[in-house]
C-alpha cells in the first residue's frame, strides 16, 4: 500500500478504543514524567515496560510513543516555571522560558509550547508517513549478510555516537553483548552461562535490565539534587492566552523548528536534544529579534520546543524501517517489540502493517490529545511539582519492583533489577553511556543469528559478509563515522584547522 492508504489504514487501527486509551495514557503519563524534574522519557518508558507486556504489541508501542512525545512537552514545564528542565531536550528552554516567567508571561509561554509541540509532532508524522515506506522498500534486498552488517554495524555506530569518549560507549556495549549470551542459544537451544539457575535459561529479563538501568538509577540521581529544586510559580487560567504579538513571532520559529527537528530525528545520536540546540542557534542567526534572545524572547522557546517534538516523532523512522534504534528511548521500544516476537526492520511494513501504520497514525492523534488536554491541565502539573519527593519517589520504586517481578514471577529478576541499578549508577557516575548496554543486549542475539545464517548459506565462506554491495555500503558508513573524530584531531593538530566536535558529549 502507498503512503495515503497506509495512513488511512493506520488511522483505522489507531481509532479503536483500546489504542485511543493507550495513546491517552501514554501522553498523560509522558507529560507527568516530563514535568517531574530529573525523570525523563527513558526512565518513564522503562517504568511502564512491564505494563506494555499485558497489551497487544500495537497498543503497547502506541503507549510508549505517547510517553516519548508527551515527555518532550512535559519537560518544558519545569524548565519554564522553575528553571529546571524535566529532560535534556528542554535544557535550552530554560534560557528564555524562565526569564519570560519572571516577566509574568509563564501561562502564555506554556500555551505557545503546547501549540508548537503539536505543530512539530503533527508535521513530522506526515514526513514519517512519506519517508518510512520508501526506506522500508529496500528491505526486499536484504539477506543474512546485509542484516548482519545492519545490526552489527548499527550497534558499533550507536555506541560511538551515543556521546562521550570511545570507551564511554564501547565498554557498556561489550557488557551488553556479554549479557546477551546468557540463556538458551538461538540455533541449538543449548544453555549458556546459567550456572544452574533455571530462571536464567530464558536470558536476562529486559524489564529488569531497563527498569534498573534507567528507572532506579535515574531516581538515585534525582535524590542527589533534591536540595537544588525550586518551587513553581502559580499559573492562572486568564494568564494562559498569548498576545497577538507573541503569536505572530512564533509561527516562523514553528516552521524552522519542525524542519530542523525532522531532519535531525533521522540521524544517530541524541536527536531531540541536538534539535532543540540547533533550533536555538538558528533563531539567533535569522530571527528579527535575535538581540532579545537570552533575555526573554518567545522565539527562544517556540523554536526549540517545536524542534524536539519533531525529532522525537521522526526518530521512529530508523526504528520501524531499519530496526536500528538511534537513541535510548527507541532502544527500549525495540526491546518491547522483541519481547512480543515482532522484528522491526525493512520487512515490518509487510509482515506487521498494523503496528507500522498504527504507531505512525497514533502519533498524529496523540499530539492532538496533548494540546486538548494539557493546556487546561497546566495547573494540575504545577501542583504536582509541590508533592514531596520523600512520598513520590518511594512509590515509584515500589511500582518498579512489583512490575519487574510480575513479568515472570521470579525473585531472580528482582535481584537483577537492583544489581543492574547499582551497576548503572556507578557507570553513570563514571560518565559511561547506558544506552549502548541496552542495545547490546537487544541486538546481540540478532547479530549472532544473522552471522550463523550467513555462514550456513555460504558454506563457511566469510567473504559473503563483505562482498554484498549493500553490506559494503553499510560498513563504509560505519568506518567513516568511526574515523571522523581522529580526522578532526589530525586536522586540528597538524594543520591548525579547527573543526567543530562531531560526537556529542552526552546522549542523556
PDB file of C-alpha atoms in Angstrom, residues 193-354:
ATOM      1  CA  UNK A 193      26.174 -19.212  31.428  1.00  0.00           C
ATOM      2  CA  UNK A 194      23.092 -20.056  33.520  1.00  0.00           C
ATOM      3  CA  UNK A 195      25.174 -21.546  36.393  1.00  0.00           C
ATOM      4  CA  UNK A 196      22.359 -23.917  37.256  1.00  0.00           C
ATOM      5  CA  UNK A 197      19.775 -21.147  37.786  1.00  0.00           C
ATOM      6  CA  UNK A 198      16.686 -22.253  35.899  1.00  0.00           C
ATOM      7  CA  UNK A 199      15.226 -18.739  35.632  1.00  0.00           C
ATOM      8  CA  UNK A 200      18.264 -17.663  33.599  1.00  0.00           C
ATOM      9  CA  UNK A 201      17.578 -20.159  30.789  1.00  0.00           C
ATOM     10  CA  UNK A 202      15.332 -17.518  29.183  1.00  0.00           C
ATOM     11  CA  UNK A 203      18.126 -14.986  29.367  1.00  0.00           C
ATOM     12  CA  UNK A 204      18.397 -11.619  31.075  1.00  0.00           C
ATOM     13  CA  UNK A 205      14.905 -10.201  31.549  1.00  0.00           C
ATOM     14  CA  UNK A 206      14.738  -6.945  29.602  1.00  0.00           C
ATOM     15  CA  UNK A 207      12.297  -5.394  32.066  1.00  0.00           C
ATOM     16  CA  UNK A 208      14.736  -5.883  34.947  1.00  0.00           C
ATOM     17  CA  UNK A 209      17.536  -4.523  32.785  1.00  0.00           C
ATOM     18  CA  UNK A 210      15.903  -1.329  31.547  1.00  0.00           C
ATOM     19  CA  UNK A 211      13.944  -0.508  34.723  1.00  0.00           C
ATOM     20  CA  UNK A 212      17.066  -0.963  36.829  1.00  0.00           C
ATOM     21  CA  UNK A 213      19.402   0.769  34.391  1.00  0.00           C
ATOM     22  CA  UNK A 214      17.198   3.776  33.758  1.00  0.00           C
ATOM     23  CA  UNK A 215      14.319   3.916  36.231  1.00  0.00           C
ATOM     24  CA  UNK A 216      16.015   3.110  39.553  1.00  0.00           C
ATOM     25  CA  UNK A 217      19.348   4.640  38.506  1.00  0.00           C
ATOM     26  CA  UNK A 218      17.539   7.830  37.491  1.00  0.00           C
ATOM     27  CA  UNK A 219      15.815   8.034  40.868  1.00  0.00           C
ATOM     28  CA  UNK A 220      19.185   7.665  42.620  1.00  0.00           C
ATOM     29  CA  UNK A 221      20.456  10.616  40.605  1.00  0.00           C
ATOM     30  CA  UNK A 222      17.334  12.669  41.379  1.00  0.00           C
ATOM     31  CA  UNK A 223      17.836  12.131  45.115  1.00  0.00           C
ATOM     32  CA  UNK A 224      21.256  13.777  44.815  1.00  0.00           C
ATOM     33  CA  UNK A 225      19.729  17.014  43.501  1.00  0.00           C
ATOM     34  CA  UNK A 226      16.693  17.353  45.788  1.00  0.00           C
ATOM     35  CA  UNK A 227      18.087  20.362  47.629  1.00  0.00           C
ATOM     36  CA  UNK A 228      18.531  22.374  44.422  1.00  0.00           C
ATOM     37  CA  UNK A 229      14.928  22.078  43.218  1.00  0.00           C
ATOM     38  CA  UNK A 230      12.925  25.295  43.260  1.00  0.00           C
ATOM     39  CA  UNK A 231       9.212  25.930  43.804  1.00  0.00           C
ATOM     40  CA  UNK A 232       6.884  26.602  40.868  1.00  0.00           C
ATOM     41  CA  UNK A 233       5.109  29.887  40.279  1.00  0.00           C
ATOM     42  CA  UNK A 234       1.271  29.579  40.276  1.00  0.00           C
ATOM     43  CA  UNK A 235      -0.324  29.990  36.824  1.00  0.00           C
ATOM     44  CA  UNK A 236      -3.890  31.291  36.466  1.00  0.00           C
ATOM     45  CA  UNK A 237      -6.226  30.421  33.590  1.00  0.00           C
ATOM     46  CA  UNK A 238      -6.552  34.040  32.487  1.00  0.00           C
ATOM     47  CA  UNK A 239      -2.759  34.150  32.010  1.00  0.00           C
ATOM     48  CA  UNK A 240      -2.791  31.260  29.519  1.00  0.00           C
ATOM     49  CA  UNK A 241      -3.603  33.351  26.441  1.00  0.00           C
ATOM     50  CA  UNK A 242      -0.634  34.667  24.414  1.00  0.00           C
ATOM     51  CA  UNK A 243      -0.806  38.148  22.977  1.00  0.00           C
ATOM     52  CA  UNK A 244      -1.223  38.786  19.258  1.00  0.00           C
ATOM     53  CA  UNK A 245       2.441  39.832  19.078  1.00  0.00           C
ATOM     54  CA  UNK A 246       3.573  36.563  20.708  1.00  0.00           C
ATOM     55  CA  UNK A 247       1.520  34.513  18.232  1.00  0.00           C
ATOM     56  CA  UNK A 248       2.914  36.495  15.295  1.00  0.00           C
ATOM     57  CA  UNK A 249       6.516  35.973  16.391  1.00  0.00           C
ATOM     58  CA  UNK A 250       6.039  32.221  16.980  1.00  0.00           C
ATOM     59  CA  UNK A 251       4.917  30.966  13.573  1.00  0.00           C
ATOM     60  CA  UNK A 252       8.254  31.314  11.777  1.00  0.00           C
ATOM     61  CA  UNK A 253      10.164  29.519  14.598  1.00  0.00           C
ATOM     62  CA  UNK A 254       7.490  26.799  14.455  1.00  0.00           C
ATOM     63  CA  UNK A 255       8.293  26.167  10.786  1.00  0.00           C
ATOM     64  CA  UNK A 256      12.066  26.332  11.174  1.00  0.00           C
ATOM     65  CA  UNK A 257      11.994  24.133  14.283  1.00  0.00           C
ATOM     66  CA  UNK A 258       9.882  21.491  12.539  1.00  0.00           C
ATOM     67  CA  UNK A 259      12.285  21.259   9.605  1.00  0.00           C
ATOM     68  CA  UNK A 260      15.383  21.016  11.798  1.00  0.00           C
ATOM     69  CA  UNK A 261      13.790  18.517  14.175  1.00  0.00           C
ATOM     70  CA  UNK A 262      12.559  16.199  11.435  1.00  0.00           C
ATOM     71  CA  UNK A 263      15.957  16.020   9.740  1.00  0.00           C
ATOM     72  CA  UNK A 264      17.949  15.521  12.957  1.00  0.00           C
ATOM     73  CA  UNK A 265      15.486  12.873  14.136  1.00  0.00           C
ATOM     74  CA  UNK A 266      16.557  10.687  11.213  1.00  0.00           C
ATOM     75  CA  UNK A 267      20.211  10.806  12.307  1.00  0.00           C
ATOM     76  CA  UNK A 268      22.064   8.853  15.008  1.00  0.00           C
ATOM     77  CA  UNK A 269      22.595  10.489  18.358  1.00  0.00           C
ATOM     78  CA  UNK A 270      20.511  12.365  20.948  1.00  0.00           C
ATOM     79  CA  UNK A 271      18.271  13.798  18.221  1.00  0.00           C
ATOM     80  CA  UNK A 272      15.728  15.673  20.360  1.00  0.00           C
ATOM     81  CA  UNK A 273      18.446  17.417  22.372  1.00  0.00           C
ATOM     82  CA  UNK A 274      20.503  18.238  19.276  1.00  0.00           C
ATOM     83  CA  UNK A 275      17.384  19.551  17.521  1.00  0.00           C
ATOM     84  CA  UNK A 276      16.490  21.947  20.337  1.00  0.00           C
ATOM     85  CA  UNK A 277      20.034  23.358  20.489  1.00  0.00           C
ATOM     86  CA  UNK A 278      20.260  23.624  16.686  1.00  0.00           C
ATOM     87  CA  UNK A 279      16.926  25.424  16.535  1.00  0.00           C
ATOM     88  CA  UNK A 280      18.006  27.940  19.165  1.00  0.00           C
ATOM     89  CA  UNK A 281      21.242  28.559  17.302  1.00  0.00           C
ATOM     90  CA  UNK A 282      19.302  29.106  14.068  1.00  0.00           C
ATOM     91  CA  UNK A 283      16.945  31.576  15.735  1.00  0.00           C
ATOM     92  CA  UNK A 284      19.936  33.559  16.980  1.00  0.00           C
ATOM     93  CA  UNK A 285      21.127  33.747  13.396  1.00  0.00           C
ATOM     94  CA  UNK A 286      17.951  34.548  11.424  1.00  0.00           C
ATOM     95  CA  UNK A 287      15.356  35.956  13.827  1.00  0.00           C
ATOM     96  CA  UNK A 288      14.354  39.605  13.521  1.00  0.00           C
ATOM     97  CA  UNK A 289      14.567  39.744  17.314  1.00  0.00           C
ATOM     98  CA  UNK A 290      17.919  37.977  17.722  1.00  0.00           C
ATOM     99  CA  UNK A 291      19.180  40.642  20.123  1.00  0.00           C
ATOM    100  CA  UNK A 292      16.396  39.709  22.573  1.00  0.00           C
ATOM    101  CA  UNK A 293      17.291  36.019  22.648  1.00  0.00           C
ATOM    102  CA  UNK A 294      18.718  35.162  26.033  1.00  0.00           C
ATOM    103  CA  UNK A 295      16.785  37.989  27.681  1.00  0.00           C
ATOM    104  CA  UNK A 296      13.296  36.513  27.370  1.00  0.00           C
ATOM    105  CA  UNK A 297      12.283  36.156  23.705  1.00  0.00           C
ATOM    106  CA  UNK A 298       9.375  33.947  22.645  1.00  0.00           C
ATOM    107  CA  UNK A 299      11.426  32.674  19.670  1.00  0.00           C
ATOM    108  CA  UNK A 300      13.869  31.060  22.108  1.00  0.00           C
ATOM    109  CA  UNK A 301      11.054  28.865  23.373  1.00  0.00           C
ATOM    110  CA  UNK A 302       8.838  28.294  20.328  1.00  0.00           C
ATOM    111  CA  UNK A 303      11.609  27.074  18.004  1.00  0.00           C
ATOM    112  CA  UNK A 304      13.457  24.617  20.289  1.00  0.00           C
ATOM    113  CA  UNK A 305      10.282  23.068  21.742  1.00  0.00           C
ATOM    114  CA  UNK A 306       8.852  22.539  18.261  1.00  0.00           C
ATOM    115  CA  UNK A 307      12.146  21.038  17.112  1.00  0.00           C
ATOM    116  CA  UNK A 308      12.475  18.495  19.921  1.00  0.00           C
ATOM    117  CA  UNK A 309       8.936  17.183  19.363  1.00  0.00           C
ATOM    118  CA  UNK A 310       9.540  16.933  15.631  1.00  0.00           C
ATOM    119  CA  UNK A 311      12.747  14.986  16.273  1.00  0.00           C
ATOM    120  CA  UNK A 312      11.007  12.663  18.749  1.00  0.00           C
ATOM    121  CA  UNK A 313       8.487  11.784  16.041  1.00  0.00           C
ATOM    122  CA  UNK A 314      10.877  11.343  13.119  1.00  0.00           C
ATOM    123  CA  UNK A 315      13.232   9.202  15.238  1.00  0.00           C
ATOM    124  CA  UNK A 316      10.667   6.420  14.749  1.00  0.00           C
ATOM    125  CA  UNK A 317      11.724   6.102  11.099  1.00  0.00           C
ATOM    126  CA  UNK A 318      15.087   4.340  11.722  1.00  0.00           C
ATOM    127  CA  UNK A 319      13.445   2.103  14.322  1.00  0.00           C
ATOM    128  CA  UNK A 320      10.441   0.997  12.273  1.00  0.00           C
ATOM    129  CA  UNK A 321      12.029   0.983   8.815  1.00  0.00           C
ATOM    130  CA  UNK A 322      15.515  -0.352   9.646  1.00  0.00           C
ATOM    131  CA  UNK A 323      15.125  -1.935  13.075  1.00  0.00           C
ATOM    132  CA  UNK A 324      18.024   0.159  14.401  1.00  0.00           C
ATOM    133  CA  UNK A 325      17.491   2.397  17.458  1.00  0.00           C
ATOM    134  CA  UNK A 326      19.356   5.698  17.365  1.00  0.00           C
ATOM    135  CA  UNK A 327      18.534   6.622  20.969  1.00  0.00           C
ATOM    136  CA  UNK A 328      17.823   5.172  24.386  1.00  0.00           C
ATOM    137  CA  UNK A 329      14.036   5.556  24.067  1.00  0.00           C
ATOM    138  CA  UNK A 330      13.842   3.779  20.725  1.00  0.00           C
ATOM    139  CA  UNK A 331      16.167   1.100  22.136  1.00  0.00           C
ATOM    140  CA  UNK A 332      13.564   0.378  24.818  1.00  0.00           C
ATOM    141  CA  UNK A 333      10.818   0.268  22.194  1.00  0.00           C
ATOM    142  CA  UNK A 334      12.920  -2.190  20.203  1.00  0.00           C
ATOM    143  CA  UNK A 335      13.238  -4.323  23.333  1.00  0.00           C
ATOM    144  CA  UNK A 336       9.458  -4.309  23.787  1.00  0.00           C
ATOM    145  CA  UNK A 337       8.913  -5.416  20.186  1.00  0.00           C
ATOM    146  CA  UNK A 338      11.422  -8.224  20.587  1.00  0.00           C
ATOM    147  CA  UNK A 339       9.603  -9.497  23.689  1.00  0.00           C
ATOM    148  CA  UNK A 340       6.342  -9.523  21.716  1.00  0.00           C
ATOM    149  CA  UNK A 341       8.033 -11.516  18.958  1.00  0.00           C
ATOM    150  CA  UNK A 342       7.944  -8.608  16.496  1.00  0.00           C
ATOM    151  CA  UNK A 343      11.087  -7.989  14.465  1.00  0.00           C
ATOM    152  CA  UNK A 344      11.259  -4.340  13.326  1.00  0.00           C
ATOM    153  CA  UNK A 345      13.094  -3.621  10.134  1.00  0.00           C
ATOM    154  CA  UNK A 346      12.693  -3.325   6.381  1.00  0.00           C
ATOM    155  CA  UNK A 347      10.095  -6.112   6.210  1.00  0.00           C
ATOM    156  CA  UNK A 348       7.934  -4.820   9.063  1.00  0.00           C
ATOM    157  CA  UNK A 349       5.615  -2.849   6.782  1.00  0.00           C
ATOM    158  CA  UNK A 350       4.539  -6.069   5.065  1.00  0.00           C
ATOM    159  CA  UNK A 351       4.743  -8.509   7.996  1.00  0.00           C
ATOM    160  CA  UNK A 352       3.177  -6.258  10.660  1.00  0.00           C
ATOM    161  CA  UNK A 353       1.407  -3.383   8.849  1.00  0.00           C
ATOM    162  CA  UNK A 354      -0.982  -2.886  11.775  1.00  0.00           C
TER     163      UNK A 354
END
